[in-house]
PDB file of C-alpha atoms in Angstrom:
ATOM      1  CA  MET H   1     -33.916   7.969  23.265  1.00  0.00           C
ATOM      2  CA  ARG H   2     -32.429   4.584  23.864  1.00  0.00           C
ATOM      3  CA  LEU H   3     -32.578   1.422  21.771  1.00  0.00           C
ATOM      4  CA  THR H   4     -32.234  -2.213  23.113  1.00  0.00           C
ATOM      5  CA  LEU H   5     -30.148  -4.328  20.682  1.00  0.00           C
ATOM      6  CA  GLY H   6     -30.445  -8.053  20.127  1.00  0.00           C
ATOM      7  CA  LEU H   7     -27.326 -10.353  19.940  1.00  0.00           C
ATOM      8  CA  SER H   8     -27.304 -10.292  16.096  1.00  0.00           C
ATOM      9  CA  SER H   9     -27.308  -6.442  16.091  1.00  0.00           C
ATOM     10  CA  LYS H  10     -24.505  -6.429  18.517  1.00  0.00           C
ATOM     11  CA  ILE H  11     -22.386  -8.851  16.487  1.00  0.00           C
ATOM     12  CA  ILE H  12     -22.874  -6.726  13.543  1.00  0.00           C
ATOM     13  CA  LEU H  13     -22.270  -3.644  15.578  1.00  0.00           C
ATOM     14  CA  ILE H  14     -18.990  -5.204  16.928  1.00  0.00           C
ATOM     15  CA  GLY H  15     -17.860  -6.253  13.334  1.00  0.00           C
ATOM     16  CA  GLY H  16     -18.668  -3.234  11.832  1.00  0.00           C
ATOM     17  CA  GLY H  17     -16.497  -1.205  14.544  1.00  0.00           C
ATOM     18  CA  ALA H  18     -13.693  -3.631  13.717  1.00  0.00           C
ATOM     19  CA  LEU H  19     -14.053  -3.239  10.196  1.00  0.00           C
ATOM     20  CA  ALA H  20     -14.283   0.765  10.752  1.00  0.00           C
ATOM     21  CA  VAL H  21     -11.014   0.657  12.607  1.00  0.00           C
ATOM     22  CA  LEU H  22      -9.294  -1.478   9.902  1.00  0.00           C
ATOM     23  CA  LEU H  23     -10.648   0.842   7.312  1.00  0.00           C
ATOM     24  CA  THR H  24      -9.302   3.912   9.110  1.00  0.00           C
ATOM     25  CA  ALA H  25      -5.880   2.169   9.713  1.00  0.00           C
ATOM     26  CA  GLY H  26      -5.952   1.269   6.095  1.00  0.00           C
ATOM     27  CA  ILE H  27      -6.914   4.776   4.697  1.00  0.00           C
ATOM     28  CA  THR H  28      -3.993   6.280   6.986  1.00  0.00           C
ATOM     29  CA  ALA H  29      -1.506   3.975   5.811  1.00  0.00           C
ATOM     30  CA  VAL H  30      -2.431   4.760   2.343  1.00  0.00           C
ATOM     31  CA  THR H  31      -2.512   8.286   2.735  1.00  0.00           C
ATOM     32  CA  ARG H  32       0.986   8.379   4.317  1.00  0.00           C
ATOM     33  CA  ILE H  33       2.127   6.541   1.214  1.00  0.00           C
ATOM     34  CA  ALA H  34       0.555   8.922  -0.889  1.00  0.00           C
ATOM     35  CA  GLU H  35       1.954  11.832   0.978  1.00  0.00           C
ATOM     36  CA  ASN H  36       5.626  10.445   0.731  1.00  0.00           C
ATOM     37  CA  ARG H  37       5.408   9.768  -2.776  1.00  0.00           C
ATOM     38  CA  VAL H  38       4.042  13.417  -3.307  1.00  0.00           C
ATOM     39  CA  LEU H  39       6.986  14.385  -0.987  1.00  0.00           C
ATOM     40  CA  GLU H  40       9.610  12.282  -3.002  1.00  0.00           C
ATOM     41  CA  SER H  41       8.250  13.380  -6.490  1.00  0.00           C
ATOM     42  CA  SER H  42       8.319  17.261  -5.166  1.00  0.00           C
ATOM     43  CA  LEU H  43      11.846  16.596  -4.074  1.00  0.00           C
ATOM     44  CA  GLU H  44      12.741  15.067  -7.307  1.00  0.00           C
ATOM     45  CA  THR H  45      10.867  17.993  -8.957  1.00  0.00           C
ATOM     46  CA  GLY H  46      13.061  20.346  -6.972  1.00  0.00           C
ATOM     47  CA  ARG H  47      16.266  18.683  -7.680  1.00  0.00           C
ATOM     48  CA  THR H  48      15.520  18.270 -11.412  1.00  0.00           C
ATOM     49  CA  LEU H  49      14.808  22.154 -11.747  1.00  0.00           C
ATOM     50  CA  SER H  50      17.682  23.085  -9.217  1.00  0.00           C
ATOM     51  CA  LYS H  51      20.077  21.079 -11.967  1.00  0.00           C
ATOM     52  CA  GLN H  52      18.384  22.722 -14.649  1.00  0.00           C
ATOM     53  CA  LEU H  53      18.786  26.557 -13.106  1.00  0.00           C
ATOM     54  CA  ALA H  54      22.256  25.589 -12.240  1.00  0.00           C
ATOM     55  CA  ALA H  55      23.031  24.619 -16.067  1.00  0.00           C
ATOM     56  CA  GLU H  56      21.124  27.596 -17.135  1.00  0.00           C
ATOM     57  CA  VAL H  57      23.114  29.962 -14.702  1.00  0.00           C
ATOM     58  CA  GLY H  58      26.338  28.040 -15.619  1.00  0.00           C
ATOM     59  CA  ARG H  59      25.846  28.722 -19.177  1.00  0.00           C
ATOM     60  CA  ASP H  60      24.915  32.316 -18.698  1.00  0.00           C
ATOM     61  CA  LEU H  61      27.850  32.937 -16.462  1.00  0.00           C
ATOM     62  CA  ALA H  62      30.337  31.245 -19.009  1.00  0.00           C
ATOM     63  CA  LEU H  63      28.755  33.581 -21.716  1.00  0.00           C
ATOM     64  CA  ASP H  64      29.375  36.474 -19.432  1.00  0.00           C
ATOM     65  CA  VAL H  65      32.801  35.876 -18.606  1.00  0.00           C
ATOM     66  CA  GLY H  66      33.465  35.526 -22.350  1.00  0.00           C
ATOM     67  CA  THR H  67      32.136  38.643 -23.128  1.00  0.00           C
ATOM     68  CA  ALA H  68      34.330  40.207 -20.084  1.00  0.00           C
ATOM     69  CA  ALA H  69      37.501  38.191 -21.759  1.00  0.00           C
ATOM     70  CA  SER H  70      36.475  39.474 -25.296  1.00  0.00           C
ATOM     71  CA  LEU H  71      35.986  43.166 -23.938  1.00  0.00           C
ATOM     72  CA  ALA H  72      39.397  42.975 -22.047  1.00  0.00           C
ATOM     73  CA  SER H  73      41.189  41.496 -25.085  1.00  0.00           C
ATOM     74  CA  SER H  74      39.754  44.248 -27.202  1.00  0.00           C
ATOM     75  CA  LEU H  75      41.178  47.091 -25.036  1.00  0.00           C
ATOM     76  CA  SER H  76      44.696  45.206 -24.471  1.00  0.00           C
ATOM     77  CA  ALA H  77      44.882  45.230 -28.325  1.00  0.00           C
ATOM     78  CA  LEU H  78      44.170  48.952 -28.450  1.00  0.00           C
ATOM     79  CA  LYS H  79      46.724  49.937 -25.899  1.00  0.00           C
ATOM     80  CA  ALA H  80      49.232  47.373 -27.205  1.00  0.00           C
ATOM     81  CA  ASN H  81      48.973  49.122 -30.576  1.00  0.00           C
ATOM     82  CA  GLY H  82      49.613  52.521 -29.035  1.00  0.00           C
ATOM     83  CA  THR H  83      46.063  53.961 -29.129  1.00  0.00           C
ATOM     84  CA  THR H  84      45.583  56.668 -26.430  1.00  0.00           C
ATOM     85  CA  ASP H  85      42.136  58.192 -27.487  1.00  0.00           C
ATOM     86  CA  ARG H  86      39.694  57.705 -24.889  1.00  0.00           C
ATOM     87  CA  GLY H  87      37.046  57.680 -27.322  1.00  0.00           C
ATOM     88  CA  ALA H  88      38.045  54.637 -28.792  1.00  0.00           C
ATOM     89  CA  TYR H  89      37.992  52.677 -25.455  1.00  0.00           C
ATOM     90  CA  ASP H  90      34.646  54.064 -24.901  1.00  0.00           C
ATOM     91  CA  ALA H  91      33.351  52.969 -28.113  1.00  0.00           C
ATOM     92  CA  ILE H  92      34.230  49.427 -27.605  1.00  0.00           C
ATOM     93  CA  ILE H  93      32.604  49.491 -24.201  1.00  0.00           C
ATOM     94  CA  ASP H  94      29.420  51.080 -25.589  1.00  0.00           C
ATOM     95  CA  ARG H  95      29.228  48.684 -28.498  1.00  0.00           C
ATOM     96  CA  THR H  96      29.685  45.769 -26.043  1.00  0.00           C
ATOM     97  CA  PHE H  97      26.889  47.054 -23.687  1.00  0.00           C
ATOM     98  CA  ALA H  98      24.509  47.600 -26.859  1.00  0.00           C
ATOM     99  CA  ASP H  99      25.246  44.105 -28.040  1.00  0.00           C
ATOM    100  CA  LYS H 100      24.510  42.431 -24.472  1.00  0.00           C
ATOM    101  CA  THR H 101      21.116  43.529 -23.627  1.00  0.00           C
ATOM    102  CA  HIS H 102      21.103  41.131 -20.699  1.00  0.00           C
ATOM    103  CA  LEU H 103      23.952  42.756 -18.852  1.00  0.00           C
ATOM    104  CA  LEU H 104      23.283  45.389 -16.196  1.00  0.00           C
ATOM    105  CA  GLY H 105      26.466  47.248 -17.196  1.00  0.00           C
ATOM    106  CA  VAL H 106      29.855  47.071 -18.960  1.00  0.00           C
ATOM    107  CA  TRP H 107      32.974  48.755 -17.569  1.00  0.00           C
ATOM    108  CA  ALA H 108      36.635  48.909 -17.797  1.00  0.00           C
ATOM    109  CA  GLY H 109      39.099  50.679 -15.366  1.00  0.00           C
ATOM    110  CA  PHE H 110      42.868  51.448 -15.774  1.00  0.00           C
ATOM    111  CA  GLU H 111      45.447  52.074 -13.117  1.00  0.00           C
ATOM    112  CA  PRO H 112      46.440  55.580 -12.765  1.00  0.00           C
ATOM    113  CA  ASN H 113      47.805  57.022 -15.814  1.00  0.00           C
ATOM    114  CA  ALA H 114      48.123  53.632 -17.446  1.00  0.00           C
ATOM    115  CA  LEU H 115      46.025  54.202 -20.419  1.00  0.00           C
ATOM    116  CA  ASP H 116      47.402  57.730 -21.511  1.00  0.00           C
ATOM    117  CA  GLY H 117      49.499  59.312 -19.099  1.00  0.00           C
ATOM    118  CA  ASN H 118      47.166  62.124 -19.048  1.00  0.00           C
ATOM    119  CA  ASP H 119      44.685  61.507 -15.937  1.00  0.00           C
ATOM    120  CA  ALA H 120      45.014  65.210 -14.906  1.00  0.00           C
ATOM    121  CA  ALA H 121      43.139  66.342 -18.043  1.00  0.00           C
ATOM    122  CA  PHE H 122      39.926  64.163 -17.453  1.00  0.00           C
ATOM    123  CA  ARG H 123      39.142  64.968 -13.625  1.00  0.00           C
ATOM    124  CA  ASN H 124      35.666  65.089 -13.223  1.00  0.00           C
ATOM    125  CA  THR H 125      34.466  64.193 -16.453  1.00  0.00           C
ATOM    126  CA  PRO H 126      31.432  61.807 -17.211  1.00  0.00           C
ATOM    127  CA  ARG H 127      33.330  58.790 -17.378  1.00  0.00           C
ATOM    128  CA  SER H 128      35.671  59.726 -14.763  1.00  0.00           C
ATOM    129  CA  ASP H 129      36.033  61.254 -11.196  1.00  0.00           C
ATOM    130  CA  ASP H 130      38.473  63.530  -9.353  1.00  0.00           C
ATOM    131  CA  THR H 131      41.354  61.548 -10.351  1.00  0.00           C
ATOM    132  CA  GLY H 132      41.017  61.345 -13.978  1.00  0.00           C
ATOM    133  CA  ARG H 133      41.684  57.841 -14.306  1.00  0.00           C
ATOM    134  CA  PHE H 134      39.908  55.744 -16.875  1.00  0.00           C
ATOM    135  CA  ILE H 135      37.114  53.998 -15.063  1.00  0.00           C
ATOM    136  CA  SER H 136      34.286  53.992 -17.691  1.00  0.00           C
ATOM    137  CA  TYR H 137      30.988  52.615 -16.611  1.00  0.00           C
ATOM    138  CA  VAL H 138      27.654  52.019 -18.645  1.00  0.00           C
ATOM    139  CA  ASN H 139      24.801  50.640 -17.034  1.00  0.00           C
ATOM    140  CA  ARG H 140      21.087  50.365 -17.554  1.00  0.00           C
ATOM    141  CA  ILE H 141      19.810  50.778 -13.980  1.00  0.00           C
ATOM    142  CA  GLY H 142      16.323  52.154 -13.958  1.00  0.00           C
ATOM    143  CA  GLY H 143      15.638  50.962 -17.483  1.00  0.00           C
ATOM    144  CA  THR H 144      17.618  53.748 -19.215  1.00  0.00           C
ATOM    145  CA  GLU H 145      21.354  53.835 -20.278  1.00  0.00           C
ATOM    146  CA  ASN H 146      23.583  55.312 -17.996  1.00  0.00           C
ATOM    147  CA  ILE H 147      27.004  56.827 -18.477  1.00  0.00           C
ATOM    148  CA  SER H 148      28.603  56.825 -15.380  1.00  0.00           C
ATOM    149  CA  GLN H 149      32.430  55.720 -13.407  1.00  0.00           C
ATOM    150  CA  LEU H 150      33.252  53.093 -11.373  1.00  0.00           C
ATOM    151  CA  THR H 151      32.965  54.134  -7.846  1.00  0.00           C
ATOM    152  CA  VAL H 152      34.304  51.471  -5.827  1.00  0.00           C
ATOM    153  CA  TYR H 153      37.855  50.253  -6.930  1.00  0.00           C
ATOM    154  CA  THR H 154      39.903  50.635  -3.770  1.00  0.00           C
ATOM    155  CA  GLY H 155      39.184  49.446  -0.343  1.00  0.00           C
ATOM    156  CA  PRO H 156      36.261  47.573   0.824  1.00  0.00           C
ATOM    157  CA  GLY H 157      34.143  46.067  -2.017  1.00  0.00           C
ATOM    158  CA  SER H 158      36.897  46.669  -4.787  1.00  0.00           C
ATOM    159  CA  GLU H 159      37.774  42.767  -4.902  1.00  0.00           C
ATOM    160  CA  TYR H 160      35.901  42.717  -8.566  1.00  0.00           C
ATOM    161  CA  TYR H 161      38.763  45.008  -9.668  1.00  0.00           C
ATOM    162  CA  GLN H 162      41.931  44.235  -7.023  1.00  0.00           C
ATOM    163  CA  ILE H 163      41.861  40.810  -7.353  1.00  0.00           C
ATOM    164  CA  PRO H 164      42.194  40.313 -11.005  1.00  0.00           C
ATOM    165  CA  MET H 165      44.866  43.256 -10.868  1.00  0.00           C
ATOM    166  CA  SER H 166      46.911  41.492  -8.349  1.00  0.00           C
ATOM    167  CA  THR H 167      46.526  37.769  -9.633  1.00  0.00           C
ATOM    168  CA  GLY H 168      46.267  38.684 -13.339  1.00  0.00           C
ATOM    169  CA  LYS H 169      43.600  36.092 -13.565  1.00  0.00           C
ATOM    170  CA  THR H 170      39.747  36.290 -14.270  1.00  0.00           C
ATOM    171  CA  TYR H 171      37.809  36.773 -11.302  1.00  0.00           C
ATOM    172  CA  LEU H 172      33.748  36.046 -10.664  1.00  0.00           C
ATOM    173  CA  THR H 173      32.419  37.996  -7.545  1.00  0.00           C
ATOM    174  CA  PRO H 174      29.900  36.521  -5.078  1.00  0.00           C
ATOM    175  CA  PRO H 175      26.490  38.710  -5.244  1.00  0.00           C
ATOM    176  CA  THR H 176      27.400  42.072  -3.853  1.00  0.00           C
ATOM    177  CA  ILE H 177      25.629  45.406  -3.273  1.00  0.00           C
ATOM    178  CA  TYR H 178      26.870  48.672  -4.916  1.00  0.00           C
ATOM    179  CA  ASP H 179      25.554  52.214  -4.791  1.00  0.00           C
ATOM    180  CA  ILE H 180      25.226  52.583  -8.358  1.00  0.00           C
ATOM    181  CA  ALA H 181      23.703  55.938 -10.005  1.00  0.00           C
ATOM    182  CA  GLY H 182      22.155  56.608  -6.434  1.00  0.00           C
ATOM    183  CA  GLN H 183      20.655  52.952  -5.979  1.00  0.00           C
ATOM    184  CA  LYS H 184      21.344  49.959  -4.034  1.00  0.00           C
ATOM    185  CA  VAL H 185      21.881  47.257  -6.472  1.00  0.00           C
ATOM    186  CA  MET H 186      23.060  43.628  -5.932  1.00  0.00           C
ATOM    187  CA  THR H 187      25.396  42.472  -8.900  1.00  0.00           C
ATOM    188  CA  LEU H 188      27.505  39.758  -9.698  1.00  0.00           C
ATOM    189  CA  SER H 189      30.616  40.864 -11.829  1.00  0.00           C
ATOM    190  CA  ALA H 190      33.034  38.759 -14.051  1.00  0.00           C
ATOM    191  CA  SER H 191      36.329  40.619 -14.147  1.00  0.00           C
ATOM    192  CA  VAL H 192      39.020  40.014 -16.431  1.00  0.00           C
ATOM    193  CA  PRO H 193      42.421  41.754 -16.492  1.00  0.00           C
ATOM    194  CA  ILE H 194      43.549  44.054 -19.219  1.00  0.00           C
ATOM    195  CA  LEU H 195      47.235  42.697 -20.199  1.00  0.00           C
ATOM    196  CA  VAL H 196      49.906  44.409 -21.780  1.00  0.00           C
ATOM    197  CA  GLY H 197      53.194  42.916 -22.199  1.00  0.00           C
ATOM    198  CA  GLY H 198      51.684  40.044 -19.733  1.00  0.00           C
ATOM    199  CA  LYS H 199      51.147  42.510 -16.944  1.00  0.00           C
ATOM    200  CA  PRO H 200      47.860  43.800 -15.550  1.00  0.00           C
ATOM    201  CA  ILE H 201      47.104  47.452 -16.255  1.00  0.00           C
ATOM    202  CA  GLY H 202      43.319  47.362 -15.698  1.00  0.00           C
ATOM    203  CA  VAL H 203      40.363  45.428 -15.381  1.00  0.00           C
ATOM    204  CA  ALA H 204      37.312  44.941 -17.764  1.00  0.00           C
ATOM    205  CA  GLY H 205      33.893  43.334 -17.139  1.00  0.00           C
TER     206      GLY H 205
END
């Protein structure tokens, strides 16, 4: 069906069309402004959350470094006092582990025969390996307490141990994947040298 329009109807139609174009343009502009504001708001929210997260992570890392430093200091004091009973060192590690429930694990490793000069007597024991070195490691992988030993303290992946040993300074590792208790686990370690007479004889973290 076709309709025949009079002059006034044509004017109204033309005017209405122009108004529709203007309204469409206006709505588009307002929509873009709104989208930009939403985007800016989202970005600002993201920046704020990132700053908050960074601050929280920074605080957590500072606390973890403090825990590692305290552990290393306690073990250093034991050694400086002439204590060679490995049970005493394990007790400090276990107590630190129990107190810091947010940590995945707590550990300490000594250089060959640096603790008691008797590594041979501790070969293949629960907190050592076939070297007999003191490399005690307690973790909560899988939600349970596991008494184990450090597995990577030489070669690739051992920076957490070797760098503090060679520099005598605290080292914070980047996220690293290790094979722990039969599982692939990504960890970040705060490692502090165990110093006796100003020289590193091991590392704790």
